[in-house]
Short mmCIF file of C-alpha atoms in Angstrom, two decimals:
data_model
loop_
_atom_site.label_atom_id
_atom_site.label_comp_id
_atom_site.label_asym_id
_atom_site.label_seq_id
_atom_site.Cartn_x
_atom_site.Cartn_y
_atom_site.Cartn_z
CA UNK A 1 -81.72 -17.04 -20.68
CA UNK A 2 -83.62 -17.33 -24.11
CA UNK A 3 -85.56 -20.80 -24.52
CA UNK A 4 -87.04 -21.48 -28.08
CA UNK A 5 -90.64 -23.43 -27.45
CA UNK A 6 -92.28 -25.43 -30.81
CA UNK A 7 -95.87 -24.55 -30.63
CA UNK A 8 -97.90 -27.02 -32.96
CA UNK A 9 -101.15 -25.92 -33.66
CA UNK A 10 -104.72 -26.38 -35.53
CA UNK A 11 -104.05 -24.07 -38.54
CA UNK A 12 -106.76 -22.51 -38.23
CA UNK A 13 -107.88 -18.51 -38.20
CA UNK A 14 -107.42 -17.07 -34.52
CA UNK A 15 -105.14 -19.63 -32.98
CA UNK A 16 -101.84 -17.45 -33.08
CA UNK A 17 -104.07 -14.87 -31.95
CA UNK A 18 -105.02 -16.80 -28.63
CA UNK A 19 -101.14 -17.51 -28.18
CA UNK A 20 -99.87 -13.82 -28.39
CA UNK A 21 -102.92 -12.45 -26.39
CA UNK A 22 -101.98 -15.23 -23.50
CA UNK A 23 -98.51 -14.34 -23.54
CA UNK A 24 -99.43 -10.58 -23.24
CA UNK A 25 -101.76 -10.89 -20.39
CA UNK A 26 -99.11 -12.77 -18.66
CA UNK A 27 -96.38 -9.63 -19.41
CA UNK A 28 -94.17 -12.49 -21.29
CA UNK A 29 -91.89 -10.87 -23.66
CA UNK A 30 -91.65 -12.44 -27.13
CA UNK A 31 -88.08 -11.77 -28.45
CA UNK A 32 -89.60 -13.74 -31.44
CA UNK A 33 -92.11 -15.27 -33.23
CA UNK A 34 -92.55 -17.16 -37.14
CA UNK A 35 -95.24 -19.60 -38.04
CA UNK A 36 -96.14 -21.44 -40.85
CA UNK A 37 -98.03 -24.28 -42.35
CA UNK A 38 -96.41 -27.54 -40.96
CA UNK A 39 -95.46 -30.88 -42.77
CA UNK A 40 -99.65 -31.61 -42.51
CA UNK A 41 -101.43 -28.82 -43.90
CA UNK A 42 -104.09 -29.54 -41.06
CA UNK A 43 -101.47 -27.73 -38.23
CA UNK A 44 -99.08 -25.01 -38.11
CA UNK A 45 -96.12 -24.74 -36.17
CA UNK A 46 -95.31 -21.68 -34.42
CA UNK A 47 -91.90 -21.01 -33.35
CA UNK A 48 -91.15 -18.70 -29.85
CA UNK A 49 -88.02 -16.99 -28.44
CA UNK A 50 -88.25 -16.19 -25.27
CA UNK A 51 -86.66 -15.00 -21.94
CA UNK A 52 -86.70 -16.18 -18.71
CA UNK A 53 -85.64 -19.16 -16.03
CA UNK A 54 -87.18 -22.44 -15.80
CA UNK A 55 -89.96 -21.40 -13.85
CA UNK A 56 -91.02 -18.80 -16.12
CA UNK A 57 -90.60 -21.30 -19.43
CA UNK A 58 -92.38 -24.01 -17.34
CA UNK A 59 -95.25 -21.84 -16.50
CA UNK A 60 -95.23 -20.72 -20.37
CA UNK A 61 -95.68 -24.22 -21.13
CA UNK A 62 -98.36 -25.26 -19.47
CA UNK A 63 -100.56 -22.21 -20.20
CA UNK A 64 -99.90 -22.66 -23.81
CA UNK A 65 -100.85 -26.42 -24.00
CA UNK A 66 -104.36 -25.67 -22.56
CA UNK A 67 -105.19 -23.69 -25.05
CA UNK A 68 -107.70 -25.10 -27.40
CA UNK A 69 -106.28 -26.47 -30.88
CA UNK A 70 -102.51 -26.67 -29.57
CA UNK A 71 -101.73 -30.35 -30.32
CA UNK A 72 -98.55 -30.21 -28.20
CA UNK A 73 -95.48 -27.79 -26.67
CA UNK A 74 -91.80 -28.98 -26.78
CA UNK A 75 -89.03 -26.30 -26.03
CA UNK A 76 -86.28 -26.52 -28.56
CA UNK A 77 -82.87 -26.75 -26.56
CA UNK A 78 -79.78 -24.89 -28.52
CA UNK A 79 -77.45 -27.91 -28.10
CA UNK A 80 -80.10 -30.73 -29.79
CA UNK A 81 -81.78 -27.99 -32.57
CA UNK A 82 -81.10 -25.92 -35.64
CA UNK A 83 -82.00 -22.57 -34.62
CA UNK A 84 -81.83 -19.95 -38.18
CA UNK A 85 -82.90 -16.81 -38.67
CA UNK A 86 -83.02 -14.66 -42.73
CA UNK A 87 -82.28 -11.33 -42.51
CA UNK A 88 -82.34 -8.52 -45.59
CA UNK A 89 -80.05 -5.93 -44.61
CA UNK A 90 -79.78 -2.58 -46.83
CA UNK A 91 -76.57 -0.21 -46.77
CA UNK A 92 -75.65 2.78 -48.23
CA UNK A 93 -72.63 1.74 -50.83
CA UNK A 94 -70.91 4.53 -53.04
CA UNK A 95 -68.39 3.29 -55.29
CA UNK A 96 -66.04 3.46 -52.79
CA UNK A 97 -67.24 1.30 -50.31
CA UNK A 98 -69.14 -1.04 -52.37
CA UNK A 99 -65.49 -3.68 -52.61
CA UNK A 100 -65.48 -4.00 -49.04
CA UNK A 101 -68.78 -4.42 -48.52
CA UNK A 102 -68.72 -6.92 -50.80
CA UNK A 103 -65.65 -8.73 -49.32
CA UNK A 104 -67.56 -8.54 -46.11
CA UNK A 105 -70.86 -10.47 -47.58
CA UNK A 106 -68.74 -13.22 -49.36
CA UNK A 107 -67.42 -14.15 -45.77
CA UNK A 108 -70.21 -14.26 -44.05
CA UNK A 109 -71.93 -16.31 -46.95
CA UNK A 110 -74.94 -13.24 -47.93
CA UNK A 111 -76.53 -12.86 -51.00
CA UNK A 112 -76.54 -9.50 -52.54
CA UNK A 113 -80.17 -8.91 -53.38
CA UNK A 114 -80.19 -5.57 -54.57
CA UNK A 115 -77.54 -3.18 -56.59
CA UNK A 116 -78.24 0.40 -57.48
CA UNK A 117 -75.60 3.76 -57.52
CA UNK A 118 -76.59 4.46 -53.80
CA UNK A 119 -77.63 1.17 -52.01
CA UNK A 120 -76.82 -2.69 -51.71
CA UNK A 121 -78.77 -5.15 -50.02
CA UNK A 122 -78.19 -8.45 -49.02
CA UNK A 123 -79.61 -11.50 -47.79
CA UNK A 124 -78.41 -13.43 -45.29
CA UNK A 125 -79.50 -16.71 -43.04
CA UNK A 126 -77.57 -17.67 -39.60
CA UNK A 127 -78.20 -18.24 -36.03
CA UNK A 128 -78.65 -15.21 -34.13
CA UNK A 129 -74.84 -14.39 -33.31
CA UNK A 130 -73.82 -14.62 -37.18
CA UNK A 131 -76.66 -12.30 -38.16
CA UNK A 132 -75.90 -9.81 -34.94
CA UNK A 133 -71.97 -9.77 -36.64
CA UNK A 134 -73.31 -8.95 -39.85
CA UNK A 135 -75.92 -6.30 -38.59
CA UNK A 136 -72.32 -4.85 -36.38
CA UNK A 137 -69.76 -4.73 -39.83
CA UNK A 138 -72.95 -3.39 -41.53
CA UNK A 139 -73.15 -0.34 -39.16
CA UNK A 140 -70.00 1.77 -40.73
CA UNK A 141 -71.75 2.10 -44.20
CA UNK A 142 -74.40 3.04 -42.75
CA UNK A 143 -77.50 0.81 -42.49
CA UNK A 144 -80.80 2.41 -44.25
CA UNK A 145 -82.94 -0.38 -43.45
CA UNK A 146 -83.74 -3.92 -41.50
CA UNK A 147 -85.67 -6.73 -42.06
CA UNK A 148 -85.77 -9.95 -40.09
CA UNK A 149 -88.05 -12.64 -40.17
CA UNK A 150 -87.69 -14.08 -36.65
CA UNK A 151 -86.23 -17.56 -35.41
CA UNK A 152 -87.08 -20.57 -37.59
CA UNK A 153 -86.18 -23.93 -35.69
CA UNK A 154 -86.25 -27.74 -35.80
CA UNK A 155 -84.98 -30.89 -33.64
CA UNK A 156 -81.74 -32.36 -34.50
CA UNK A 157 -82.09 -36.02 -35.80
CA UNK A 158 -84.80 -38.43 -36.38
CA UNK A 159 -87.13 -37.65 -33.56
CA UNK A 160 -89.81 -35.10 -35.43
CA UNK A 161 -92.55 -32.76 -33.30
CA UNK A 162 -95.95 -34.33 -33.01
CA UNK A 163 -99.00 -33.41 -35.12
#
């Protein structure tokens, strides 16, 4: 089961370093992994996708919130958080194609980035099954190239992660 934890953090040099190595020496898998400078340009929040029970997670958890300068842990459950994801995604496109592949990014909301004779590519930000689709109708035209940036995330409503 994936679980999405908030990691807020000093933003400081070597902190996301400590995080990956501790998830490494534990053999943790991260599916994915963004960061940036938060709301307080004193912290940085990191966002993780992960898999594995409750057990796992909870172990996860606490390891990660002894580190020194993380300020605090909260997993991000689907059904109270705005999980998206961007995603560039280059095709080949003759002529022929390039209608349908059009007709295909106007339904799924993408931005087309990028026109030349051989190639389009397109921009697009979803949850993880919307980009997957994309990525799938993509495949026919034949996909040169890739580029996603990894889970963003954020708590539904007024509550807001600590600092």
């Amino acid at each position: 089961m994936r679980h999405v934890l908030s990691i807020t953090v000093a933003n400081k040099a070597g902190v996301l370093g400590r995080i990956v190595s501790l998830f490494s020496r534990r053999g943790y898998n991260i599916d994915s992994l963004s960061v940036g400078t938060s709301e307080d340009q004193r912290f940085s929040r990191i966002t993780v996708s992960i898999k594995g029970d409750d057990r796992v997670i909870e172990q996860i958890h606490k390891q990660v919130a002894k580190l020194v300068d993380v300020e605090d842990v909260v997993e991000l459950k689907s059904e109270s958080s705005i999980y998206r994801e961007l995603c560039f995604v280059k095709v080949e496109a003759n002529a022929a194609a390039r209608p349908d592949i059009f007709n295909v990014a106007t339904v799924f909301r993408a931005n087309i980035l990028d026109v030349s004779t051989k190639t389009l590519t397109m921009e697009l930000t979803g949850d993880l099954d919307k980009i997957n689709a994309f990525v799938e109708l993509m495949k026919p035209y034949g996909i040169l190239e890739i580029v996603r940036t990894g889970l963003a995330a954020i708590g539904r409503g007024a509550e807001k992660a600590k600092n």
